[in-house]
Tab-separated table of C-alpha atoms in Angstrom:
chain	number	residue	atom	x	y	z
A	1	MET	CA	30.974	26.482	2.260
A	2	ASP	CA	32.027	22.851	2.154
A	3	ILE	CA	34.661	22.804	4.887
A	4	ARG	CA	36.125	19.444	3.987
A	5	ARG	CA	39.025	21.601	2.733
A	6	VAL	CA	39.308	23.326	6.123
A	7	ALA	CA	41.274	21.814	8.998
A	8	PRO	CA	39.095	20.452	11.819
A	9	ALA	CA	40.474	23.043	14.255
A	10	GLN	CA	39.400	25.850	12.003
A	11	THR	CA	36.030	24.179	11.506
A	12	VAL	CA	35.351	24.099	15.242
A	13	GLN	CA	36.195	27.779	15.533
A	14	ARG	CA	33.934	28.760	12.665
A	15	ILE	CA	31.073	26.796	14.196
A	16	LYS	CA	31.676	28.612	17.483
A	17	ASP	CA	31.648	31.938	15.634
A	18	ASN	CA	28.435	31.052	13.860
A	19	ASP	CA	30.034	31.721	10.495
A	20	PRO	CA	27.199	32.090	7.970
A	21	HIS	CA	29.386	30.561	5.228
A	22	THR	CA	29.941	27.357	7.155
A	23	THR	CA	26.953	25.172	6.382
A	24	VAL	CA	28.526	21.761	6.017
A	25	ILE	CA	30.774	19.661	8.225
A	26	LYS	CA	32.138	16.409	6.822
A	27	TRP	CA	34.520	14.567	9.086
A	28	ASN	CA	35.248	11.073	7.887
A	29	GLU	CA	38.092	8.664	7.361
A	30	ARG	CA	40.276	11.427	5.903
A	31	GLU	CA	40.344	13.134	9.302
A	32	ARG	CA	41.087	10.036	11.353
A	33	ASP	CA	44.766	10.881	11.451
A	34	ASP	CA	44.129	14.539	12.269
A	35	TYR	CA	45.888	15.334	15.509
A	36	PHE	CA	43.221	17.830	16.599
A	37	ILE	CA	40.406	15.246	16.430
A	38	GLN	CA	42.524	12.523	18.015
A	39	SER	CA	43.374	14.798	20.907
A	40	MET	CA	39.857	16.136	21.561
A	41	THR	CA	38.784	15.420	25.116
A	42	ASN	CA	35.294	14.411	26.162
A	43	GLU	CA	34.761	17.945	27.422
A	44	GLU	CA	35.782	19.373	24.085
A	45	TRP	CA	33.322	17.102	22.281
A	46	GLU	CA	30.580	18.359	24.650
A	47	GLU	CA	31.624	21.952	23.993
A	48	LEU	CA	31.443	21.277	20.229
A	49	GLY	CA	27.902	20.038	20.762
A	50	HIS	CA	26.940	23.253	22.564
A	51	ASP	CA	28.397	25.315	19.732
A	52	VAL	CA	26.461	23.324	17.121
A	53	SER	CA	23.263	23.753	19.160
A	54	ASN	CA	23.769	27.549	19.087
A	55	ASN	CA	24.737	27.662	15.406
A	56	THR	CA	22.055	28.877	13.029
A	57	HIS	CA	23.731	28.151	9.677
A	58	LEU	CA	24.916	24.577	9.788
A	59	LYS	CA	22.747	22.316	7.599
A	60	ASP	CA	24.769	19.140	7.081
A	61	LEU	CA	26.637	17.421	9.916
A	62	THR	CA	28.678	14.349	9.039
A	63	ILE	CA	30.925	12.634	11.566
A	64	ARG	CA	31.483	9.160	10.143
A	65	ASP	CA	34.010	6.354	9.957
A	66	LEU	CA	35.917	7.461	13.069
A	67	LYS	CA	35.698	3.977	14.544
A	68	ASP	CA	39.452	3.490	14.543
A	69	LEU	CA	40.158	6.514	16.675
A	70	HIS	CA	41.371	5.661	20.132
A	71	LEU	CA	38.452	7.390	21.802
A	72	ASP	CA	36.875	6.044	24.960
A	73	GLU	CA	34.560	3.323	23.562
A	74	ARG	CA	32.756	5.806	21.376
A	75	ALA	CA	32.013	7.914	24.477
A	76	PHE	CA	32.919	10.929	22.378
A	77	MET	CA	29.478	10.686	20.683
A	78	SER	CA	27.671	10.606	24.033
A	79	PHE	CA	29.557	13.675	25.105
A	80	LEU	CA	28.831	15.396	21.818
A	81	PHE	CA	25.113	14.923	22.444
A	82	ARG	CA	25.364	16.139	25.998
A	83	GLY	CA	25.954	19.514	24.411
A	84	LEU	CA	24.071	19.012	21.166
A	85	THR	CA	20.486	18.979	22.456
A	86	ARG	CA	18.737	21.010	19.824
A	87	SER	CA	19.154	22.555	16.379
A	88	ARG	CA	17.130	24.931	14.233
A	89	SER	CA	19.255	24.581	11.152
A	90	ILE	CA	20.607	21.027	10.674
A	91	LYS	CA	18.718	19.118	7.962
A	92	GLN	CA	21.017	16.118	7.450
A	93	MET	CA	23.068	14.123	9.956
A	94	ASN	CA	25.383	11.264	9.080
A	95	LEU	CA	26.941	9.243	11.916
A	96	ASN	CA	27.740	6.199	9.794
A	97	ASP	CA	30.327	3.683	10.886
A	98	ASN	CA	31.234	4.857	14.391
A	99	ARG	CA	30.415	1.713	16.377
A	100	LEU	CA	27.675	3.551	18.188
A	101	SER	CA	25.798	1.562	20.840
A	102	ALA	CA	22.290	1.792	22.277
A	103	ALA	CA	23.725	4.090	24.987
A	104	ALA	CA	24.872	6.548	22.286
A	105	VAL	CA	21.327	6.485	20.827
A	106	ARG	CA	19.843	7.293	24.219
A	107	SER	CA	22.176	10.296	24.485
A	108	MET	CA	20.802	11.522	21.138
A	109	VAL	CA	17.153	11.561	22.209
A	110	PRO	CA	16.958	15.230	23.404
A	111	PHE	CA	18.527	16.378	20.142
A	112	LEU	CA	16.170	14.284	18.013
A	113	GLN	CA	13.189	15.664	19.866
A	114	ASN	CA	14.344	19.257	19.374
A	115	ALA	CA	15.873	19.276	15.873
A	116	ASN	CA	13.104	21.143	14.130
A	117	ASN	CA	14.483	20.853	10.571
A	118	LEU	CA	16.258	17.482	10.614
A	119	THR	CA	14.862	15.389	7.735
A	120	SER	CA	17.593	12.724	7.218
A	121	LEU	CA	19.497	10.585	9.724
A	122	ASP	CA	22.127	8.000	8.715
A	123	LEU	CA	23.251	5.475	11.361
A	124	ASP	CA	24.491	2.747	9.049
A	125	ASN	CA	27.231	0.397	10.203
A	126	ASN	CA	26.866	0.968	13.935
A	127	ASN	CA	26.014	-1.407	16.762
A	128	ILE	CA	22.794	0.105	18.130
A	129	GLN	CA	21.065	-3.314	17.991
A	130	SER	CA	17.360	-3.775	18.653
A	131	GLU	CA	17.473	-1.822	21.945
A	132	GLY	CA	18.893	1.270	20.330
A	133	PHE	CA	16.561	1.087	17.344
A	134	ASN	CA	13.493	0.859	19.571
A	135	VAL	CA	14.680	3.904	21.594
A	136	LEU	CA	15.389	5.747	18.362
A	137	PHE	CA	11.908	5.042	16.939
A	138	ARG	CA	10.127	6.284	20.064
A	139	ALA	CA	12.186	9.501	19.907
A	140	LEU	CA	11.114	10.169	16.326
A	141	ARG	CA	7.385	10.358	16.931
A	142	ASP	CA	7.117	14.123	16.362
A	143	SER	CA	10.352	14.517	14.451
A	144	PRO	CA	10.311	15.933	10.908
A	145	ILE	CA	12.711	13.115	9.843
A	146	ASP	CA	11.476	11.406	6.701
A	147	MET	CA	14.618	9.358	5.841
A	148	LEU	CA	16.240	6.900	8.281
A	149	HIS	CA	19.205	4.648	7.452
A	150	CYS	CA	20.004	1.772	9.844
A	151	ASP	CA	21.838	-0.761	7.676
A	152	ARG	CA	24.143	-3.242	9.409
A	153	CYS	CA	23.166	-2.144	12.950
A	154	GLY	CA	22.601	-5.559	14.542
A	155	ILE	CA	18.844	-5.118	14.670
A	156	GLY	CA	16.750	-8.270	15.193
A	157	SER	CA	13.443	-7.885	17.000
A	158	ILE	CA	11.572	-4.606	16.581
A	159	GLU	CA	9.089	-3.251	19.143
A	160	ILE	CA	6.796	-0.604	17.737
A	161	ASP	CA	4.653	1.406	20.102
A	162	THR	CA	1.619	2.367	18.010
A	163	ASN	CA	1.285	5.545	20.094
A	164	CYS	CA	4.847	6.619	19.334
A	165	MET	CA	5.225	5.904	15.629
A	166	PRO	CA	7.169	8.458	13.541
A	167	ARG	CA	4.626	10.681	11.907
A	168	ASN	CA	6.723	11.840	8.948
A	169	LEU	CA	8.921	8.826	8.151
A	170	THR	CA	8.629	7.797	4.498
A	171	PHE	CA	11.999	6.119	3.779
A	172	LEU	CA	13.415	3.345	6.042
A	173	ARG	CA	16.526	1.236	5.321
A	174	LEU	CA	17.140	-1.808	7.489
A	175	ASN	CA	19.372	-3.768	5.155
A	176	HIS	CA	21.794	-6.459	6.407
A	177	ASN	CA	20.453	-6.804	9.922
A	178	SER	CA	19.023	-9.904	11.634
A	179	ILE	CA	15.285	-9.180	11.257
A	180	ASN	CA	13.273	-12.404	11.323
A	181	THR	CA	9.578	-13.266	11.787
A	182	ASP	CA	9.387	-11.439	15.130
A	183	GLY	CA	10.961	-8.363	13.527
A	184	CYS	CA	8.347	-8.517	10.744
A	185	ARG	CA	5.575	-8.363	13.321
A	186	GLY	CA	6.964	-5.072	14.530
A	187	ILE	CA	7.407	-3.724	11.011
A	188	ALA	CA	3.846	-4.753	10.194
A	189	LYS	CA	2.593	-2.147	12.666
A	190	LEU	CA	4.231	0.497	10.517
A	191	LEU	CA	2.355	-0.671	7.463
A	192	GLN	CA	-1.148	-1.136	8.836
A	193	GLY	CA	-3.954	1.328	9.182
A	194	GLY	CA	-4.693	4.592	7.449
A	195	ASP	CA	-1.886	6.434	9.273
A	196	SER	CA	0.961	4.641	7.572
A	197	THR	CA	3.444	7.058	6.010
A	198	LEU	CA	6.164	4.698	4.690
A	199	SER	CA	6.668	4.706	0.962
A	200	ASN	CA	10.082	2.986	0.821
A	201	LEU	CA	11.065	-0.023	2.940
A	202	TYR	CA	14.400	-1.826	2.432
A	203	LEU	CA	14.854	-5.164	4.196
A	204	TYR	CA	17.624	-6.522	1.937
A	205	GLY	CA	19.808	-9.270	3.444
A	206	ASN	CA	17.965	-10.108	6.665
A	207	LYS	CA	16.613	-13.407	8.073
A	208	ILE	CA	13.073	-13.133	6.796
A	209	ASP	CA	11.363	-16.429	5.834
A	210	ASP	CA	7.971	-17.422	4.400
A	211	ASN	CA	6.222	-16.717	7.715
A	212	GLY	CA	7.711	-13.210	7.704
A	213	VAL	CA	6.507	-12.631	4.149
A	214	GLY	CA	3.027	-13.700	5.155
A	215	ILE	CA	3.001	-11.173	8.014
A	216	LEU	CA	4.186	-8.368	5.760
A	217	VAL	CA	1.664	-9.238	2.980
A	218	ASP	CA	-1.204	-9.291	5.460
A	219	ALA	CA	-0.173	-5.942	6.833
A	220	LEU	CA	-0.071	-4.446	3.299
A	221	GLN	CA	-3.542	-5.579	2.250
A	222	ASN	CA	-5.062	-2.173	2.921
A	223	ASN	CA	-1.866	-0.082	2.572
A	224	ASN	CA	-1.813	2.452	-0.261
A	225	THR	CA	1.387	4.337	0.556
A	226	LEU	CA	4.235	1.801	0.204
A	227	THR	CA	5.656	1.894	-3.305
A	228	THR	CA	9.004	0.155	-2.768
A	229	LEU	CA	9.698	-3.035	-0.846
A	230	ASN	CA	13.099	-4.778	-1.067
A	231	LEU	CA	13.292	-8.367	0.275
A	232	SER	CA	16.285	-9.530	-1.758
A	233	GLU	CA	18.879	-11.837	-0.223
A	234	ASN	CA	16.516	-13.158	2.427
A	235	TYR	CA	17.486	-16.783	1.907
A	236	GLY	CA	14.635	-18.097	4.080
A	237	ILE	CA	12.055	-17.053	1.469
A	238	SER	CA	11.148	-20.095	-0.631
A	239	LYS	CA	8.663	-20.736	-3.418
A	240	GLN	CA	5.794	-20.534	-0.867
A	241	GLY	CA	6.761	-17.000	0.119
A	242	MET	CA	7.278	-16.002	-3.499
A	243	THR	CA	3.794	-17.217	-4.328
A	244	MET	CA	2.323	-15.054	-1.542
A	245	LEU	CA	4.150	-12.038	-3.031
A	246	LEU	CA	2.820	-12.912	-6.513
A	247	LYS	CA	-0.745	-13.155	-5.238
A	248	PHE	CA	-0.227	-9.867	-3.395
A	249	VAL	CA	0.400	-8.018	-6.666
A	250	ASN	CA	-1.816	-10.105	-8.953
A	251	ASP	CA	-4.259	-12.640	-7.459
A	252	ILE	CA	-5.418	-14.671	-10.438
A	253	SER	CA	-8.177	-16.605	-8.617
A	254	SER	CA	-10.853	-14.303	-10.009
A	255	ILE	CA	-11.305	-11.046	-11.867
A	256	LYS	CA	-12.446	-9.447	-8.628
A	257	ALA	CA	-9.346	-10.729	-6.848
A	258	THR	CA	-7.090	-9.279	-9.528
A	259	LEU	CA	-8.843	-5.913	-9.324
A	260	GLU	CA	-8.473	-5.956	-5.533
A	261	SER	CA	-4.764	-6.910	-5.611
A	262	ASN	CA	-2.123	-4.409	-4.582
A	263	HIS	CA	-1.404	-1.876	-7.374
A	264	THR	CA	0.583	0.617	-5.245
A	265	SER	CA	3.821	-1.332	-4.899
A	266	ALA	CA	5.609	-0.304	-8.069
A	267	HIS	CA	9.007	-1.644	-6.932
A	268	LEU	CA	9.138	-5.093	-5.314
A	269	TYR	CA	12.609	-6.566	-5.204
A	270	CYS	CA	12.960	-10.267	-4.326
A	271	LYS	CA	16.167	-11.467	-5.931
A	272	LYS	CA	18.714	-13.973	-4.604
A	273	LEU	CA	16.357	-15.801	-2.272
A	274	SER	CA	16.455	-19.491	-1.261
A	275	PHE	CA	17.717	-22.040	-3.815
A	276	ASN	CA	14.194	-23.333	-4.451
A	277	ALA	CA	12.689	-19.879	-5.105
A	278	ASP	CA	11.015	-20.002	-8.493
A	279	LYS	CA	12.500	-17.668	-11.102
A	280	GLU	CA	9.260	-17.921	-13.076
A	281	ILE	CA	7.410	-16.470	-10.152
A	282	GLN	CA	9.964	-13.636	-9.987
A	283	ARG	CA	9.302	-12.932	-13.616
A	284	ARG	CA	5.549	-12.822	-13.115
A	285	ILE	CA	5.949	-10.539	-10.148
A	286	GLY	CA	8.074	-8.291	-12.332
A	287	GLU	CA	5.296	-8.158	-14.962
A	288	ALA	CA	2.682	-7.216	-12.387
A	289	ILE	CA	4.727	-4.440	-10.757
A	290	THR	CA	5.663	-3.041	-14.189
A	291	ILE	CA	1.953	-2.518	-14.823
A	292	SER	CA	1.623	-0.880	-11.421
A	293	ARG	CA	4.658	1.339	-12.076
A	294	ASN	CA	3.296	2.427	-15.499
A	295	ASN	CA	-0.017	3.400	-13.821
A	296	VAL	CA	1.448	4.731	-10.560
A	297	SER	CA	-1.006	7.596	-10.332
A	298	ASN	CA	-4.054	5.499	-11.200
A	299	PRO	CA	-4.292	2.151	-9.252
A	300	GLU	CA	-7.704	1.391	-10.748
A	301	ALA	CA	-6.234	1.586	-14.260
A	302	ALA	CA	-3.458	-0.734	-13.128
A	303	GLY	CA	-6.040	-3.262	-11.940
A	304	ARG	CA	-7.924	-3.167	-15.226
A	305	LYS	CA	-4.652	-3.540	-17.120
A	306	LYS	CA	-3.731	-6.600	-15.091
A	307	VAL	CA	-7.105	-8.125	-15.847
A	308	ILE	CA	-6.723	-7.495	-19.544
A	309	GLN	CA	-3.121	-8.640	-19.830
A	310	THR	CA	-3.323	-11.717	-17.570
A	311	GLN	CA	-6.908	-12.832	-17.025
A	312	LEU	CA	-7.885	-12.429	-20.670
A	313	ASN	CA	-4.708	-14.008	-22.041
A	314	SER	CA	-5.098	-17.779	-21.923
A	315	VAL	CA	-1.334	-18.541	-21.853
A	316	LYS	CA	-0.481	-16.065	-19.077
A	317	ARG	CA	-3.555	-16.965	-17.037
A	318	ALA	CA	-2.826	-20.656	-17.306
A	319	LYS	CA	0.735	-20.127	-16.066
A	320	LEU	CA	-0.342	-17.832	-13.205
A	321	ALA	CA	-3.142	-20.203	-12.246
A	322	ASP	CA	-0.680	-23.069	-12.125
A	323	LEU	CA	1.759	-21.059	-9.986
A	324	GLN	CA	-0.989	-19.975	-7.567
A	325	GLY	CA	-2.874	-23.326	-7.468
A	326	VAL	CA	-6.024	-22.019	-9.119
A	327	ASN	CA	-8.253	-24.482	-11.056
A	328	GLN	CA	-11.361	-22.404	-11.753
A	329	SER	CA	-12.088	-21.326	-15.303
A	330	LEU	CA	-12.299	-17.603	-15.927
A	331	TYR	CA	-15.527	-17.872	-17.917
A	332	ASN	CA	-17.372	-19.603	-15.134
A	333	GLU	CA	-17.528	-16.360	-13.197
A	334	ILE	CA	-18.511	-14.051	-16.050
A	335	ASP	CA	-22.185	-13.168	-16.463
A	336	PRO	CA	-23.097	-14.574	-19.885
A	337	LEU	CA	-24.731	-11.255	-20.742
A	338	HIS	CA	-21.283	-9.599	-20.472
A	339	LEU	CA	-19.481	-12.164	-22.631
A	340	PRO	CA	-19.743	-10.194	-25.887
A	341	GLU	CA	-17.964	-7.252	-24.242
A	342	VAL	CA	-15.319	-9.527	-22.751
A	343	LEU	CA	-14.682	-11.183	-26.076
A	344	SER	CA	-14.365	-7.844	-27.715
A	345	LEU	CA	-11.581	-6.917	-25.260
A	346	VAL	CA	-9.844	-10.224	-25.890
A	347	GLY	CA	-9.863	-9.695	-29.638
A	348	HIS	CA	-8.765	-6.074	-29.397
A	349	HIS	CA	-5.832	-6.655	-27.027
A	350	HIS	CA	-4.683	-10.175	-27.858
A	351	GLY	CA	-5.685	-10.838	-31.455
A	352	HIS	CA	-7.679	-13.490	-33.300
A	353	GLY	CA	-5.781	-16.425	-31.807
A	354	GLU	CA	-6.752	-15.556	-28.284
A	355	LEU	CA	-10.267	-14.652	-29.422
A	356	TYR	CA	-10.653	-18.155	-30.849
A	357	VAL	CA	-9.488	-19.687	-27.529
A	358	ALA	CA	-11.878	-17.441	-25.644
A	359	LEU	CA	-14.764	-18.442	-27.928
A	360	LYS	CA	-14.032	-22.106	-27.363
A	361	SER	CA	-14.015	-21.574	-23.609
A	362	SER	CA	-17.188	-19.493	-23.540
A	363	ILE	CA	-19.291	-21.069	-26.322
A	364	VAL	CA	-21.489	-22.992	-23.950
A	365	GLY	CA	-22.196	-19.858	-22.051
A	366	LEU	CA	-22.974	-17.971	-25.220
A	367	PHE	CA	-25.412	-20.612	-26.446
A	368	SER	CA	-27.072	-20.850	-23.080
A	369	THR	CA	-27.451	-17.079	-23.111
A	370	VAL	CA	-29.053	-17.123	-26.609
A	371	ASN	CA	-31.391	-19.973	-25.646
A	372	MET	CA	-32.257	-18.278	-22.405
A	373	LYS	CA	-33.137	-15.083	-24.260
A	374	LYS	CA	-35.377	-16.911	-26.742
A	375	CYS	CA	-37.167	-18.768	-23.930
A	376	MET	CA	-37.686	-15.555	-22.011
A	377	GLN	CA	-38.967	-13.769	-25.100
A	378	LYS	CA	-41.454	-16.566	-25.822
A	379	GLU	CA	-42.539	-16.586	-22.218
A	380	LYS	CA	-43.122	-12.878	-22.448
A	381	GLU	CA	-45.208	-13.262	-25.605
A	382	TYR	CA	-47.287	-16.030	-23.993
A	383	GLN	CA	-47.963	-13.948	-20.905
A	384	LEU	CA	-48.955	-10.911	-23.013
A	385	ALA	CA	-51.326	-13.090	-25.098
A	386	LYS	CA	-52.904	-14.535	-21.981
A	387	ALA	CA	-53.321	-11.082	-20.587
A	388	ALA	CA	-55.053	-9.979	-23.817
A	389	GLU	CA	-57.257	-13.069	-23.771
A	390	HIS	CA	-58.271	-12.489	-20.206
A	391	ALA	CA	-58.879	-8.847	-20.963
A	392	ALA	CA	-61.326	-9.794	-23.807
A	393	ILE	CA	-63.167	-12.266	-21.574
A	394	ALA	CA	-63.406	-9.701	-18.826
A	395	ALA	CA	-64.772	-7.139	-21.274
A	396	GLU	CA	-67.436	-9.635	-22.492
A	397	HIS	CA	-68.522	-10.420	-18.948
A	398	ARG	CA	-68.646	-6.694	-18.126
A	399	ALA	CA	-70.891	-6.136	-21.177
A	400	LYS	CA	-73.268	-8.928	-20.011
A	401	ALA	CA	-73.390	-7.538	-16.527
A	402	GLU	CA	-74.180	-4.074	-17.919
A	403	GLU	CA	-77.001	-5.607	-20.033
A	404	ILE	CA	-78.516	-7.263	-17.017
A	405	ASP	CA	-78.224	-3.931	-15.098
A	406	ALA	CA	-80.218	-2.258	-17.849
A	407	LYS	CA	-82.983	-4.898	-17.719
A	408	LEU	CA	-83.195	-4.636	-13.966
A	409	ALA	CA	-83.513	-0.883	-14.227
A	410	THR	CA	-86.374	-1.254	-16.758
A	411	MET	CA	-88.160	-3.648	-14.477
A	412	ASP	CA	-87.806	-1.284	-11.557
A	413	ARG	CA	-89.266	1.608	-13.571
A	414	ALA	CA	-92.232	-0.556	-14.720
A	415	ALA	CA	-92.931	-1.651	-11.170
A	416	GLU	CA	-92.904	1.981	-10.003
A	417	ALA	CA	-95.397	3.000	-12.761
A	418	ASN	CA	-97.848	0.166	-11.826
A	419	GLN	CA	-97.707	1.204	-8.212
A	420	VAL	CA	-98.637	4.812	-9.153
A	421	ASP	CA	-101.743	3.550	-11.105
A	422	VAL	CA	-102.914	1.393	-8.205
A	423	ASP	CA	-102.592	4.284	-5.759
A	424	SER	CA	-104.594	6.534	-8.087
A	425	GLN	CA	-107.521	4.100	-8.435
A	426	SER	CA	-107.758	3.673	-4.667
A	427	ASN	CA	-108.000	7.427	-4.112
A	428	LYS	CA	-110.924	7.744	-6.616
A	429	ARG	CA	-112.986	5.031	-4.887
A	430	ARG	CA	-112.554	6.667	-1.509
A	431	ARG	CA	-113.906	10.028	-2.862
A	432	THR	CA	-117.114	8.403	-4.324
């Protein structure tokens, strides 16, 4: 039952009674004028927390946009979490726009560590600042939470303890905070290594500059989980930072570099940056991530597609090379023996015009390959002829040696026969 239609007083009673039909609480700006909520004491907020802890049917708890209530400096939330220290049923919690501080986050820690089914937490438009965010992150290490919203929370620097990183977090929104280069160093820890779980990271409207982009790009070099990165409205990102992002998704410096570029990030948003950010670079980034998005389940296919569409297209490659400061010709790195296959791909995917350009660029290599083959074939024939010639000479010398052996054998037999005759004559004389 969606009890937005039920008065808050009735809602509290149903939660206390563990009503199986009461699965959703949504208190927002509509209830700000409700006398019951306005008159709730700190003790009553704590009691409500106890009742929610003991409830086994509540799945969605929303208490948002109560910032204008005349409650003791948002202490009502701290008292709520004095009682609310666990839950076996709540899956979603929305505390958006309540001016919560770091102290309120600290009061939430026992609940966050004992909410066995909580998968989504929304803290947008509060004032938890960096201190509260760092406390929150440490508390989420073993939490099942996979979605965390912290837009407009006054977060600047971020300290990530690599031993306490959330193990199930896949979706993180940090839009419109004050995250700068130092903050990017903390975020980088979430993206590095084989244990990274984040697939969606939103950093829209922060204070990230080119140095921050470099830190994030370096952290993502071996990351294969992040599919969405939003860096729009970070006005410190200039053409230099944009170029790093372009090389990240399609490094044109070599075919190998293109194949080893990132093909996992299928959504990379970088609109409304500094005034000197190059729109052409944005367009080329868009082309690269479109290829990644169309091959989202097969990064290797995305890499091959980028090679075919950009490396083997003279116009696109020239533009990308100019944007990335690359001067090396593509055909200098291709083994001449593979040129026919490469040219076939060019003709098949880009037509006769591009094939003609490719032939002009590779003709020297083709001729050198043909000449090299002819030289090698002639060298082979020469060596085989020499081998045959030497084999004939060797056979002739072996025949002569065998002839000499035969003569020597005849001489040895004749000498033996003469010796027998001499011995026989000597024996006869001795008998007479």
